[in-house]
PDB file of C-alpha atoms and ligand atoms in Angstrom:
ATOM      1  CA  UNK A   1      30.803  -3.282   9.755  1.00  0.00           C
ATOM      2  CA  UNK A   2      28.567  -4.925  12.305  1.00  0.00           C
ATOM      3  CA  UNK A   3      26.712  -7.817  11.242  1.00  0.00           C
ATOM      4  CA  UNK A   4      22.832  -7.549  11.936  1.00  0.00           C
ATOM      5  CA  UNK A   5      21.291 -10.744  11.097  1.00  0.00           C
ATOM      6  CA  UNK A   6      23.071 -13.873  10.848  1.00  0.00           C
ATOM      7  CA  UNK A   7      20.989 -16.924  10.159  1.00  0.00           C
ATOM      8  CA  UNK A   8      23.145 -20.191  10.826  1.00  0.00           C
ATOM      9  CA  UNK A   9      22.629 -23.623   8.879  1.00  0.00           C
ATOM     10  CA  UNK A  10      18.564 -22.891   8.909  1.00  0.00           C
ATOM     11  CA  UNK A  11      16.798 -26.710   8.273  1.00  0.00           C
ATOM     12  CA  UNK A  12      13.164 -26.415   8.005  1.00  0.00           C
ATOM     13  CA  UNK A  13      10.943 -29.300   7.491  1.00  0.00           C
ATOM     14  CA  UNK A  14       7.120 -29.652   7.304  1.00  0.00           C
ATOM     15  CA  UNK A  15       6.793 -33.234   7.666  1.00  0.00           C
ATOM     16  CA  UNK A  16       8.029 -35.216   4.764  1.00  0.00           C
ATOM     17  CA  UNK A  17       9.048 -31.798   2.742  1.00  0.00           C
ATOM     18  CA  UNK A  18      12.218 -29.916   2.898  1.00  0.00           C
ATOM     19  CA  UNK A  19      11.871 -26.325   2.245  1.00  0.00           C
ATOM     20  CA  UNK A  20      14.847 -25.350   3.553  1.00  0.00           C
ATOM     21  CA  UNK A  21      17.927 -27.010   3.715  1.00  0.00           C
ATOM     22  CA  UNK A  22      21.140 -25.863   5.545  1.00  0.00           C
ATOM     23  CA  UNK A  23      20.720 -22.252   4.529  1.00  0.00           C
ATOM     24  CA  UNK A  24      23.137 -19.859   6.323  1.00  0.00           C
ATOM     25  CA  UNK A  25      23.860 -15.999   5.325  1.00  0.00           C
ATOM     26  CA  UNK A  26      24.665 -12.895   7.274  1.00  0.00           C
ATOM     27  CA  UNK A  27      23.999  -8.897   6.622  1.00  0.00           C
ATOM     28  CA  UNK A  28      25.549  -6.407   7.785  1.00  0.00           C
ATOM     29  CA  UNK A  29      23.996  -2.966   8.978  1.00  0.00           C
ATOM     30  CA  UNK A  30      22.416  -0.649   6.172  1.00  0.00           C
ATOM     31  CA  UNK A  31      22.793  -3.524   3.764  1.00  0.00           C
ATOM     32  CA  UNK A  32      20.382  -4.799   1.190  1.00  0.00           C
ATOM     33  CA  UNK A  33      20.016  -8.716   0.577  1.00  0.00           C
ATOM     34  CA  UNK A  34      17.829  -9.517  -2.284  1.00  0.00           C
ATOM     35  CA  UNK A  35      16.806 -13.362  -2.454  1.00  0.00           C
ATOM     36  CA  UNK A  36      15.732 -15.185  -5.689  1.00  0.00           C
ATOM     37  CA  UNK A  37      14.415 -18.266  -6.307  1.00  0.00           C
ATOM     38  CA  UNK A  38      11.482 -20.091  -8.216  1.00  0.00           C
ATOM     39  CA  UNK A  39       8.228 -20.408  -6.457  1.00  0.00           C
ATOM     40  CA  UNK A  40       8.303 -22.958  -3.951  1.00  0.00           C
ATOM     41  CA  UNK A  41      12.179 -22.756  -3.233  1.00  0.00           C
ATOM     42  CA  UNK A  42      11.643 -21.994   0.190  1.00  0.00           C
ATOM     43  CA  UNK A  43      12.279 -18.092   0.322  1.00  0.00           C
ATOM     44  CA  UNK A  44       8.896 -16.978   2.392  1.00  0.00           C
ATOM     45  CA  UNK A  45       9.698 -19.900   4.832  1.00  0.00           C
ATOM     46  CA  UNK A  46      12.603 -18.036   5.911  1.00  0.00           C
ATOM     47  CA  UNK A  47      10.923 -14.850   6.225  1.00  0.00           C
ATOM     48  CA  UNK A  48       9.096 -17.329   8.883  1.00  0.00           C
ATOM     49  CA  UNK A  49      11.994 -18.496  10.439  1.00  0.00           C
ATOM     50  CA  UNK A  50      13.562 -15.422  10.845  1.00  0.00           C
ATOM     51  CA  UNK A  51      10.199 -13.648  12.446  1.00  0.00           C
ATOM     52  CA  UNK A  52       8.972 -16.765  14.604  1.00  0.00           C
ATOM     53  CA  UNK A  53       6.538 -17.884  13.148  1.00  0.00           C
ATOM     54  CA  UNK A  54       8.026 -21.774  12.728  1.00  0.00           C
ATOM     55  CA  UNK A  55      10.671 -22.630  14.659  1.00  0.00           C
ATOM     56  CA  UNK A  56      13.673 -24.165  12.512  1.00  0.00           C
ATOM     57  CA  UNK A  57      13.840 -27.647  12.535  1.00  0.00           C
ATOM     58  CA  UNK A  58      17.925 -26.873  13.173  1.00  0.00           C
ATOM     59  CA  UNK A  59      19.981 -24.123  12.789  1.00  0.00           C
ATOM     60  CA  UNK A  60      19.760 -21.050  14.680  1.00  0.00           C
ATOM     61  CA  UNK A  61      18.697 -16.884  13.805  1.00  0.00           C
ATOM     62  CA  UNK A  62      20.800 -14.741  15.924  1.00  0.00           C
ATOM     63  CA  UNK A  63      19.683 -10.829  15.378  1.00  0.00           C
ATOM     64  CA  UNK A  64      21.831  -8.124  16.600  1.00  0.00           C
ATOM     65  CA  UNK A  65      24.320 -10.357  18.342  1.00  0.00           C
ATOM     66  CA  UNK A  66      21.353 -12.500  20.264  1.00  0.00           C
ATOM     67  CA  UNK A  67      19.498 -15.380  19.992  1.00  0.00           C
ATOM     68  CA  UNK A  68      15.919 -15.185  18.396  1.00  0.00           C
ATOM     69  CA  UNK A  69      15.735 -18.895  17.113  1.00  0.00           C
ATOM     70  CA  UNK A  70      11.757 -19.657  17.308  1.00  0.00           C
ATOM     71  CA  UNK A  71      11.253 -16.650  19.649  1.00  0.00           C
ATOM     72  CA  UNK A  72       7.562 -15.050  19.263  1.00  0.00           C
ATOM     73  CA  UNK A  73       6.718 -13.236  16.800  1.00  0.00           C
ATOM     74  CA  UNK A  74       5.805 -10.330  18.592  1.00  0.00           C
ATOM     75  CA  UNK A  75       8.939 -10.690  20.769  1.00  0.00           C
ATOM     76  CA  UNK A  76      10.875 -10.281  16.968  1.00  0.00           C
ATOM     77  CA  UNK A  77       9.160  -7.321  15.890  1.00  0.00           C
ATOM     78  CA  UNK A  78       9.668  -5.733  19.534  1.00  0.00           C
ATOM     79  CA  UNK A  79      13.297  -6.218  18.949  1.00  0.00           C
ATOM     80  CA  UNK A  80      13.509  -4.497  15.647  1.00  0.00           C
ATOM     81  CA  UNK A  81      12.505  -6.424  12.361  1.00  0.00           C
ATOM     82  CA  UNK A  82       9.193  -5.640  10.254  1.00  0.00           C
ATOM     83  CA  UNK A  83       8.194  -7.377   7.383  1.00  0.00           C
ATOM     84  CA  UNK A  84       5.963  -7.449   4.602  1.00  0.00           C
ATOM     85  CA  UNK A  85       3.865 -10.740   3.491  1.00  0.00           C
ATOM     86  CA  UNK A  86       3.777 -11.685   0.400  1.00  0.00           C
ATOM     87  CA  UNK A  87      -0.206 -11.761   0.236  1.00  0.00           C
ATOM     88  CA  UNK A  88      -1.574  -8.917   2.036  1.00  0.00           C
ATOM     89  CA  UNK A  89      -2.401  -8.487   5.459  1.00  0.00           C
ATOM     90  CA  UNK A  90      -3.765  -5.272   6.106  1.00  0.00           C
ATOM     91  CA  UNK A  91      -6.705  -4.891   7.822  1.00  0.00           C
ATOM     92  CA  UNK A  92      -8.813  -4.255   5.355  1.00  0.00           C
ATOM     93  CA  UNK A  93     -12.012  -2.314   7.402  1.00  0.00           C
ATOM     94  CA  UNK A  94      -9.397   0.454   8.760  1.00  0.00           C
ATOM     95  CA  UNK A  95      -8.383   2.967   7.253  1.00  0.00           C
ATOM     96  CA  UNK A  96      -5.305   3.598   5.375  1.00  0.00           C
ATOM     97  CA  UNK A  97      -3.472   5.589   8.649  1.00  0.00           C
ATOM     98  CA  UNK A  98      -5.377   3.642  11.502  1.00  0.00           C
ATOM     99  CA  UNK A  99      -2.989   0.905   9.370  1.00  0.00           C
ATOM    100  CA  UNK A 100      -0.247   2.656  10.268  1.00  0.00           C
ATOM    101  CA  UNK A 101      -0.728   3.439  13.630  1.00  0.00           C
ATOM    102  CA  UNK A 102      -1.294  -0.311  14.229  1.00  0.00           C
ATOM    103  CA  UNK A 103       2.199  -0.846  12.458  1.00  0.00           C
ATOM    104  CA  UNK A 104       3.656   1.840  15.377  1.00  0.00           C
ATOM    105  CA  UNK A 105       2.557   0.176  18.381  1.00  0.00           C
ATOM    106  CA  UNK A 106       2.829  -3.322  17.311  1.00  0.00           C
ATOM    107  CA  UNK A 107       6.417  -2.946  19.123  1.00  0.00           C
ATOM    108  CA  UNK A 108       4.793  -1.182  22.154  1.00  0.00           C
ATOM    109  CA  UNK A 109       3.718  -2.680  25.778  1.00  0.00           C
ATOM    110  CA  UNK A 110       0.132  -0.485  24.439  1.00  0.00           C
ATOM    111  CA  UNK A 111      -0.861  -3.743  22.427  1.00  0.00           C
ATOM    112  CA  UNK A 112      -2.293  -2.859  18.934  1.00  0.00           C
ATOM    113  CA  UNK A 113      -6.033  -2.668  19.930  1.00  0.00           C
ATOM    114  CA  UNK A 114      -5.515  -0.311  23.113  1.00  0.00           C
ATOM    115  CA  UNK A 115      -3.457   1.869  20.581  1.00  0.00           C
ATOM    116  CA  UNK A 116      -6.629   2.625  19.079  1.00  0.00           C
ATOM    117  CA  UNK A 117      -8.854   2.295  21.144  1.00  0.00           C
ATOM    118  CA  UNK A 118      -7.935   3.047  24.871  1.00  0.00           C
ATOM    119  CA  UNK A 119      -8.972   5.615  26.582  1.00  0.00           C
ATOM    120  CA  UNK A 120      -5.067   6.084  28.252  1.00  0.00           C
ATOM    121  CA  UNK A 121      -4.060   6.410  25.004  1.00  0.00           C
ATOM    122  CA  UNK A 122      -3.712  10.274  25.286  1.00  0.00           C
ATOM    123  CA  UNK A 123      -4.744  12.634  22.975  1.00  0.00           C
ATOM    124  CA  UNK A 124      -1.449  14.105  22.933  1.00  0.00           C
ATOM    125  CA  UNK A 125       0.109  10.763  21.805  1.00  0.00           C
ATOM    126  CA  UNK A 126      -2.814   9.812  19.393  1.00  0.00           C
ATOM    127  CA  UNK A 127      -1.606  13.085  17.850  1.00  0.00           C
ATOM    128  CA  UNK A 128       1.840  12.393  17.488  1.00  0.00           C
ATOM    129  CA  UNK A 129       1.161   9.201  16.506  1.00  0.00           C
ATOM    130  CA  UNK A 130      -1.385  10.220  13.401  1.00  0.00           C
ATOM    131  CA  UNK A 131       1.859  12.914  12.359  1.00  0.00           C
ATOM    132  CA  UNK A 132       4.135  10.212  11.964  1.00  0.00           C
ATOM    133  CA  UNK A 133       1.496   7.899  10.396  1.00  0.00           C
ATOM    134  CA  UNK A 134       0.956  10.975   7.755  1.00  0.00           C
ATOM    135  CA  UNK A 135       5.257  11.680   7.604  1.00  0.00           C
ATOM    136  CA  UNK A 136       5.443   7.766   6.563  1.00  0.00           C
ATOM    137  CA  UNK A 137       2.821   8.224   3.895  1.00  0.00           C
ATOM    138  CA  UNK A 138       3.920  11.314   2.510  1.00  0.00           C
ATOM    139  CA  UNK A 139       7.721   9.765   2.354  1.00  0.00           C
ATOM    140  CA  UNK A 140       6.065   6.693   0.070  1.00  0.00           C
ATOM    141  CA  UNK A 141       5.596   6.909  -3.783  1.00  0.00           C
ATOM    142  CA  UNK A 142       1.642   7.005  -5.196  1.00  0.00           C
ATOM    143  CA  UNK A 143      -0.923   9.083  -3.144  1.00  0.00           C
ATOM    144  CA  UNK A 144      -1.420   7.039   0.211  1.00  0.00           C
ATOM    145  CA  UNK A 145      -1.692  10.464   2.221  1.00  0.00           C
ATOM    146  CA  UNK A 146      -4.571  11.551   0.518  1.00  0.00           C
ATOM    147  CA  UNK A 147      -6.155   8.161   0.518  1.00  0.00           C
ATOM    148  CA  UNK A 148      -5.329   8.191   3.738  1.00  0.00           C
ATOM    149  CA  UNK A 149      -8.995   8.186   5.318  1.00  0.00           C
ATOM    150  CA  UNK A 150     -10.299   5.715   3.053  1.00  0.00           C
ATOM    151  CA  UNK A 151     -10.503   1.840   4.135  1.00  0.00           C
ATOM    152  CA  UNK A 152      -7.395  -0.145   3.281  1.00  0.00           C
ATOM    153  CA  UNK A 153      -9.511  -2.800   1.192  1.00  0.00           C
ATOM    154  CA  UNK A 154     -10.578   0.108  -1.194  1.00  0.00           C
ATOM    155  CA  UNK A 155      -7.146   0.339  -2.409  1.00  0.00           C
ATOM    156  CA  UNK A 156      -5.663  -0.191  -5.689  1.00  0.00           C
ATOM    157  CA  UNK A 157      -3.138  -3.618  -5.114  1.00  0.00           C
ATOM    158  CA  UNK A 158       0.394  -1.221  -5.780  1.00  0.00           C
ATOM    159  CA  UNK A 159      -1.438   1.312  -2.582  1.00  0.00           C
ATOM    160  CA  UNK A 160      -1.881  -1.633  -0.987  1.00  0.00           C
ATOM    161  CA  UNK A 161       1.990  -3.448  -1.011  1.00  0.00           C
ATOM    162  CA  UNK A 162       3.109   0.701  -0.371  1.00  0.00           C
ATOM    163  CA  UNK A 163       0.831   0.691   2.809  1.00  0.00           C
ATOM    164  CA  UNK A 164       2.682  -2.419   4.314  1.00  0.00           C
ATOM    165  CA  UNK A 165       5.753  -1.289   4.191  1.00  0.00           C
ATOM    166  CA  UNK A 166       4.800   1.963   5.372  1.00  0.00           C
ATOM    167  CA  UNK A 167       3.470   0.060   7.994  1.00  0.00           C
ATOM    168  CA  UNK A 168       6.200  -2.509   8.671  1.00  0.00           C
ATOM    169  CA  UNK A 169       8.277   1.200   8.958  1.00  0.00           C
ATOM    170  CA  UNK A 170       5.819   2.212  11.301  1.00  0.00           C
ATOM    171  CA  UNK A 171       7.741  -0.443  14.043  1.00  0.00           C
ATOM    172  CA  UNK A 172      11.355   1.892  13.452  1.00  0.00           C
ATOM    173  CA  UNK A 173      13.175  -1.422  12.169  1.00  0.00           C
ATOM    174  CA  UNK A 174      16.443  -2.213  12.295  1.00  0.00           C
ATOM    175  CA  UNK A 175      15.815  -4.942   9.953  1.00  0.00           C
ATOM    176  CA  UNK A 176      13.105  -4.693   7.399  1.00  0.00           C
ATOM    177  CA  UNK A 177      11.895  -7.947   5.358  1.00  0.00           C
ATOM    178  CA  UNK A 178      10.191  -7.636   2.314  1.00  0.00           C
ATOM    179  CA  UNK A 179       8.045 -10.655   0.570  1.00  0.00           C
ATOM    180  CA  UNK A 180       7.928  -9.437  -2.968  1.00  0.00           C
ATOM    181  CA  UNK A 181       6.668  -6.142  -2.787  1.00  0.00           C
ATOM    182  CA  UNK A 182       6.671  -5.681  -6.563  1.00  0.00           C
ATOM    183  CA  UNK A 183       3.963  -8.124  -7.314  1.00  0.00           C
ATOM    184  CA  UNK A 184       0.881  -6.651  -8.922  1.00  0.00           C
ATOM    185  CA  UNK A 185       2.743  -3.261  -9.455  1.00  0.00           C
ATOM    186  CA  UNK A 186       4.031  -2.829 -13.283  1.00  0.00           C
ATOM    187  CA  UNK A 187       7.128  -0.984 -14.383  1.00  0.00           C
ATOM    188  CA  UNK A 188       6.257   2.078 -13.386  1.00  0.00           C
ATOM    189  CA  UNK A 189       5.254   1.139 -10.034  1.00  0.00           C
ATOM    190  CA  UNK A 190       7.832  -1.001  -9.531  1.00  0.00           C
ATOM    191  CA  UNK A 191      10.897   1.825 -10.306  1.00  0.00           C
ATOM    192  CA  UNK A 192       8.814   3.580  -8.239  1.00  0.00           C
ATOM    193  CA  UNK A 193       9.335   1.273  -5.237  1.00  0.00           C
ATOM    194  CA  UNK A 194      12.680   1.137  -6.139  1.00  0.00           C
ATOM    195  CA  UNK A 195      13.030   4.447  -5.136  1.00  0.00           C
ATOM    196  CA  UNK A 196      10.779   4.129  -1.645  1.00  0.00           C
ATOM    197  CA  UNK A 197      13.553   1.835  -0.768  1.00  0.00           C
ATOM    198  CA  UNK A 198      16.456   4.192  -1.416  1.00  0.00           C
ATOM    199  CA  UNK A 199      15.122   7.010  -0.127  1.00  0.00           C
ATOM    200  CA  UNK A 200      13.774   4.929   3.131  1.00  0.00           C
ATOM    201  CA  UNK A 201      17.162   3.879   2.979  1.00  0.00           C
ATOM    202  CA  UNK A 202      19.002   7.326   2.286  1.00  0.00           C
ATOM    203  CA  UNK A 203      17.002   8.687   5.740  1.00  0.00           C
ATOM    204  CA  UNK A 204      18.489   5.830   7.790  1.00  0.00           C
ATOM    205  CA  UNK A 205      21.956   4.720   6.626  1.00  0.00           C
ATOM    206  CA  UNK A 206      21.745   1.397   9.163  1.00  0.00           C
ATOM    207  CA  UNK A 207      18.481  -0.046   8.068  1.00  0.00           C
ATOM    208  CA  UNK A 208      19.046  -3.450   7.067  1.00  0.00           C
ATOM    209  CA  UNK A 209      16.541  -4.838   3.929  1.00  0.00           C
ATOM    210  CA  UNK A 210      15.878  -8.259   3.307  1.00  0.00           C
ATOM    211  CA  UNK A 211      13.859  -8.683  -0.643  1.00  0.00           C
ATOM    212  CA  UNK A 212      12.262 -11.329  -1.865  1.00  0.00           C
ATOM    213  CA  UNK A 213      11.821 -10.824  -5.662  1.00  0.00           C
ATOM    214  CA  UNK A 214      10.997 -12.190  -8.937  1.00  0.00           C
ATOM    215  CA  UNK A 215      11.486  -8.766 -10.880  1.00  0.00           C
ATOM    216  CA  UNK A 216      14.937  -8.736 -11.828  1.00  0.00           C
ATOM    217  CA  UNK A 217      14.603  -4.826 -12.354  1.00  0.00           C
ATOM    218  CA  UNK A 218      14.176  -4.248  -8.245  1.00  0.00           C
ATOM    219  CA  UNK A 219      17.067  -7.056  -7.837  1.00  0.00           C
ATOM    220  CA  UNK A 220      19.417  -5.205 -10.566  1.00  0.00           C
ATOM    221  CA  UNK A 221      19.011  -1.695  -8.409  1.00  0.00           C
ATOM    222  CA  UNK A 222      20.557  -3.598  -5.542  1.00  0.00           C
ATOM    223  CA  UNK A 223      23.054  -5.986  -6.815  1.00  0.00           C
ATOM    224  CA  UNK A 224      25.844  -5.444  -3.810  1.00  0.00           C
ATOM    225  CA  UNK A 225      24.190  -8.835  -2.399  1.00  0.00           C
ATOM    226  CA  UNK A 226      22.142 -11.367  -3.835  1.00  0.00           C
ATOM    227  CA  UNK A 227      21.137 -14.991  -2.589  1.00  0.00           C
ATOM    228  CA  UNK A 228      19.865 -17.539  -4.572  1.00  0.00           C
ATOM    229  CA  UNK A 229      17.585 -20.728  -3.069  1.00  0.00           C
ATOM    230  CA  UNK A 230      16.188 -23.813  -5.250  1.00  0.00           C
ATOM    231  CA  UNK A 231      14.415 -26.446  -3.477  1.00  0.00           C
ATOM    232  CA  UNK A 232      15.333 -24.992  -0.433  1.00  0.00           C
ATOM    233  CA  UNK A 233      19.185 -24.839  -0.784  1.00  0.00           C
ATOM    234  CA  UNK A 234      21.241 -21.894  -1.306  1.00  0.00           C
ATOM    235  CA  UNK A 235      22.241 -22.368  -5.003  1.00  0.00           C
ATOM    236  CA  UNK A 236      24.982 -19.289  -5.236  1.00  0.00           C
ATOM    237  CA  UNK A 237      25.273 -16.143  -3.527  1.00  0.00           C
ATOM    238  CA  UNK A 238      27.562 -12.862  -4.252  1.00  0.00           C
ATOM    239  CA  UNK A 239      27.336  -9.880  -6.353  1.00  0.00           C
ATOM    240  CA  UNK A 240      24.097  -9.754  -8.859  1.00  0.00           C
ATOM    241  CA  UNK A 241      26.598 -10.423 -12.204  1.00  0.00           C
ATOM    242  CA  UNK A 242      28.390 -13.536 -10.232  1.00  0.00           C
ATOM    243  CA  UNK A 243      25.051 -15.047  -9.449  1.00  0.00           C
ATOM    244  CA  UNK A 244      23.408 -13.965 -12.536  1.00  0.00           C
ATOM    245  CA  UNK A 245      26.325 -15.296 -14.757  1.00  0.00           C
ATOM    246  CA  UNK A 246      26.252 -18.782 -12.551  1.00  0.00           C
ATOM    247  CA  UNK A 247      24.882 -21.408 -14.373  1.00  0.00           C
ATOM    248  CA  UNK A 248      23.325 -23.537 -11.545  1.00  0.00           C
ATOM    249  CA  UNK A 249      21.500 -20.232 -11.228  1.00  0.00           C
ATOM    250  CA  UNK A 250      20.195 -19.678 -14.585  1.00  0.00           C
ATOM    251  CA  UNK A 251      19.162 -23.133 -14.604  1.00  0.00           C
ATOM    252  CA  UNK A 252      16.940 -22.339 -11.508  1.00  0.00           C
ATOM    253  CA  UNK A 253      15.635 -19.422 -12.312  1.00  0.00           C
ATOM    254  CA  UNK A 254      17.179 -17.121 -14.685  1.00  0.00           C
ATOM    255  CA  UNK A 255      16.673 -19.562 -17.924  1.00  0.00           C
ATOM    256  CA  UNK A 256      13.079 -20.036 -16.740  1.00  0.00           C
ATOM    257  CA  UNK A 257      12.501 -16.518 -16.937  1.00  0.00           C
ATOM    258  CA  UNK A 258      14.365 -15.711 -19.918  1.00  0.00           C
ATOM    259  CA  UNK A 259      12.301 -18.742 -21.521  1.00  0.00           C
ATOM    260  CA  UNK A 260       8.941 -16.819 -20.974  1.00  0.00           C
ATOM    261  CA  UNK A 261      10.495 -13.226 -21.792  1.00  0.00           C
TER     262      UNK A 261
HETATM  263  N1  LIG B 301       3.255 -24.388   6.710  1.00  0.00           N
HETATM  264  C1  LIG B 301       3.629 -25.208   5.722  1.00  0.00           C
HETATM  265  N2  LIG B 301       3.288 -26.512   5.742  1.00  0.00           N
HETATM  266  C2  LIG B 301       3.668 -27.351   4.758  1.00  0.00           C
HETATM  267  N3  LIG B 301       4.405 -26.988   3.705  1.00  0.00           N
HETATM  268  C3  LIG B 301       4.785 -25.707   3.622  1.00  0.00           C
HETATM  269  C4  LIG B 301       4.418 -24.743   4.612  1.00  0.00           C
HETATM  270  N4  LIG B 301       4.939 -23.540   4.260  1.00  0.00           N
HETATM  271  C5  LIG B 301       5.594 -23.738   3.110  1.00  0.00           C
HETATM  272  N5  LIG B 301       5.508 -25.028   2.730  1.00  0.00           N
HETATM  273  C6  LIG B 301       6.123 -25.632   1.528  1.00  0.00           C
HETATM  274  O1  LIG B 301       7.488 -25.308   1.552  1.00  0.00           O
HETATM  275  C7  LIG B 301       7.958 -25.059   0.233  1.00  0.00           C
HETATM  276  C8  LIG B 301       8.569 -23.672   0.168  1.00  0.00           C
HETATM  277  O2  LIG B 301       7.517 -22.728   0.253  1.00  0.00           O
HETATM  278  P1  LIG B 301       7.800 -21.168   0.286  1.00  0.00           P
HETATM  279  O3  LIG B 301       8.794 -20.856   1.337  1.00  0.00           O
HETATM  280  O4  LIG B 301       6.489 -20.492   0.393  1.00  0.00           O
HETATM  281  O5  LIG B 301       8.444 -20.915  -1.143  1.00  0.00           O
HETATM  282  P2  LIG B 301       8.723 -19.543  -1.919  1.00  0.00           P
HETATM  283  O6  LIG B 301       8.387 -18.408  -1.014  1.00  0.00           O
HETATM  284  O7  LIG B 301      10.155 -19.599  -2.307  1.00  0.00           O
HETATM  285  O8  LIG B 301       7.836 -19.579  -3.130  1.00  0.00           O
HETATM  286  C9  LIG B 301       6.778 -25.241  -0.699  1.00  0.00           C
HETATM  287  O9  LIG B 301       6.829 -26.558  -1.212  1.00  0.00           O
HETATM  288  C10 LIG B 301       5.606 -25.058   0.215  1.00  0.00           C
HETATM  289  O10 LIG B 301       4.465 -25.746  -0.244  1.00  0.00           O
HETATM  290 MG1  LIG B 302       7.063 -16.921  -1.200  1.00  0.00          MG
END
């Protein structure tokens, strides 16, 4: 097994706050990491970290043997990981496809905008481009491919978290981070997404996926690996019964959601 991303004794500090301290885990190809923690533990900032965005205050994110520590963003996503935020960021006034599209050529020398709009962008390529758009919404759950002309800010929220990660597929990750894409979505929805991820994951054995989650039913479908932060520090990590059955976790987060079940 080849390791994929391996994020090395990660300190991040925004001024006086730590929200993450000394965090360090690795993933191997095709494998699925899902992280827990209550809000505020410092699981988005690592998302950051890992795509650029802040540069750690130490530690170091090396991605497919390399160093990426506080590279650009777009530099990160050129090299192979997508991810999903954990509030929206779709642009809203295109449509559900043109979404896509900007997802595929986010990793290209084109630049987003001349995707779109240049006239060098052939019509040949705009074709090919609009199939695979339509192949990625087809492959999701819901009905994205026949919303697919309508803005993306007319969609329902569950469209909306399917259309970022169809578009954050878009890219052809080898490493694909996801920022809770259950929220808004109820049970339904969310065994729905369950299955977008295994059957993403079924058509490419070697994609790498990185959850953030709350819902314990999307964490339960992939228990292999599971890493638990609390005020920024990994708290456990292992199989989901070890961590589940850890007490340092339940005191974190498991006992605070049993208390409200
Ligand atoms: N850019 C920032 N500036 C200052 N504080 C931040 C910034 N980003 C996150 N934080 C703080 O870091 C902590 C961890 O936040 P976050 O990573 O979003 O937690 P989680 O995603 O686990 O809910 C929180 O206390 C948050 O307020
Ligand atoms: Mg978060």
């Amino acid at each position: 097994m080849t390791i994929v991303l391996d994020v090395e004794n990660i300190t991040m500090r925004f001024g006086g706050l730590t929200a993450v301290k000394d965090v360090s885990f690795k993933l191997q190809t095709g494998e699925v990491l899902a992280v827990i923690g209550p809000n505020g533990a410092g699981k988005s900032t690592l998302f950051n970290v890992i795509t650029g965005v802040y540069r750690p205050t130490a530690g170091n994110v090396h991605f497919n043997g390399k160093e990426i520590t506080g590279k650009p963003s777009h530099e990160i996503v050129r090299r192979g990981i997508a991810r999903t935020f954990q509030s929206s960021r779709l642009f809203s006034d295109l449509s559900v496809i043109d979404n896509v599209i900007v997802g595929m050529h986010s990793r290209t020398k084109t630049g987003v905008l001349r995707a779109l709009f240049h006239p060098g962008f052939s019509r040949r390529e705009m074709a090919a481009s609009v199939r695979k758009a339509e192949a990625l919404l087809l492959n999701s759950s819901g009905d994205l491919f026949e919303q697919r002309y309508r803005p993306a800010g007319a969609l329902a929220q569950a469209d909306r978290r399917r259309l970022e990660i169809a578009r954050a597929l878009a890219s052809e990750p080898m490493l694909l981070l996801l920022d809770e894409p259950s929220v808004g979505m109820d049970d339904n929805e969310t065994d729905a997404l369950i299955n977008d991820i295994r059957r993403v994951r079924a058509a490419n054995s070697s994609l790498a996926v990185v959850v953030i989650e709350h819902d314990m039913r999307v964490v339960e479908a992939f228990p292999d690996h599971v890493l638990c932060v609390d005020y920024g520090s990994r708290v456990a990590e292992g199989g989901f019964d070890t961590v589940r059955s850890d007490p340092r976790v339940q005191e974190a987060y498991l006992g605070k959601a049993a208390a409200h079940a």
